[in-house]
Amino acid sequence: MTAILSISILTLLILFLLWALMLRPRRHHPGWEKLAHVRYAHRGLHDQSLQIPENSLAAFRRAADCGFGAELDVHLMADGNLAVVHDSNLTRVCGRNVMIEDLRKEDLKDLPLQGTGERIPLLPEVLDLFEGKTPLIIELKAERGNAAPLTRAVMTALNGWKGTYCMESFHPAVLLCLKKHYPHVLRGQLSQNFLRDSQVGGLSLPQRLIMTFLLTTFLTRPDFIAYNYLDRSRPSLRFMRLLYGVHEAGWTVRDPDTMKMLEQENVLPIFEGFLP
């Protein structure tokens, strides 16, 4: 009985050590300090009541003018341009059942954002607003297996840009591309509790488990984790904070009290729906 108990304890210890190794991020990237102590407007400082839709030039201009950084979403279009929009399907934001990956630059002029005079901007247009100003959190939206070409296109757009940024993605292939080809870039793994809703992201159960528990970390070695702040109690994130002191961004904050709480824990707040 004693021997069996000893084997069981040893097995648990080995499994714990393996889990700890799988969750090891990259540490001490000097770029984090340039991002810290800044509040980030989610998809720009948008306000539909002011006719300022999400991920619009007006929203990003307003964020920069107010001294906030911004989080934005980037898709690779059919002609190689980079569109700043959250959804791949444009039904919600433009009222058109088309995919941004199938469109070209000239198509955007016929796609007003949420019934306003704004249109979907291209990444260089947004970069111009923030050059020499507040930082950007750039989320790469990989679709149809285009993680590598999307990442390369974004890095080309950033070449020579005089600003501060980091990159993040839900898709581990984006982080792998950054790790291999652009190791100087501060990179983050986006995630949440995918087990709460089986329909989120259209992922299979194994994929939802892997993403929820951050089990690609040993491959991608992110510098930070951008997690839904409502799910911060997930064990892998808590363990990474405790053992490795991993940097963290929290999304999406919708009230001042939550923002204050996260900032007290050195979490970068990504906010929307109010003016801090």
mmCIF file of N, CA and C in Angstrom, residues 84 123 171 206 218-221 226 250 259:
data_model
loop_
_atom_site.group_PDB
_atom_site.id
_atom_site.type_symbol
_atom_site.label_atom_id
_atom_site.label_comp_id
_atom_site.label_asym_id
_atom_site.label_seq_id
_atom_site.Cartn_x
_atom_site.Cartn_y
_atom_site.Cartn_z
ATOM 1 N N VAL A 84 -8.978 46.977 -40.820
ATOM 2 C CA VAL A 84 -9.154 47.062 -39.378
ATOM 3 C C VAL A 84 -10.640 46.926 -39.078
ATOM 4 N N LEU A 123 -5.009 49.414 -42.045
ATOM 5 C CA LEU A 123 -4.069 49.523 -40.927
ATOM 6 C C LEU A 123 -3.146 50.744 -41.040
ATOM 7 N N HIS A 171 -5.149 32.809 -32.179
ATOM 8 C CA HIS A 171 -4.621 31.698 -32.982
ATOM 9 C C HIS A 171 -3.141 31.464 -32.650
ATOM 10 N N PRO A 206 -11.600 19.368 -27.592
ATOM 11 C CA PRO A 206 -10.154 19.409 -27.316
ATOM 12 C C PRO A 206 -9.557 20.799 -27.534
ATOM 13 N N PHE A 218 3.892 26.426 -24.106
ATOM 14 C CA PHE A 218 5.259 25.901 -24.224
ATOM 15 C C PHE A 218 5.773 25.983 -25.655
ATOM 16 N N LEU A 219 4.868 26.053 -26.622
ATOM 17 C CA LEU A 219 5.272 26.196 -28.024
ATOM 18 C C LEU A 219 5.429 27.657 -28.432
ATOM 19 N N THR A 220 4.479 28.491 -28.013
ATOM 20 C CA THR A 220 4.437 29.866 -28.503
ATOM 21 C C THR A 220 5.210 30.853 -27.631
ATOM 22 N N ARG A 221 5.405 30.519 -26.352
ATOM 23 C CA ARG A 221 6.148 31.355 -25.395
ATOM 24 C C ARG A 221 5.710 32.822 -25.443
ATOM 25 N N ALA A 226 -3.644 37.791 -22.635
ATOM 26 C CA ALA A 226 -4.795 38.691 -22.684
ATOM 27 C C ALA A 226 -6.040 37.835 -22.484
ATOM 28 N N GLY A 250 -6.454 42.577 -19.513
ATOM 29 C CA GLY A 250 -7.811 42.131 -19.211
ATOM 30 C C GLY A 250 -8.826 42.798 -20.129
ATOM 31 N N MET A 259 -11.955 48.564 -13.736
ATOM 32 C CA MET A 259 -10.693 49.078 -14.251
ATOM 33 C C MET A 259 -9.717 49.347 -13.115
#
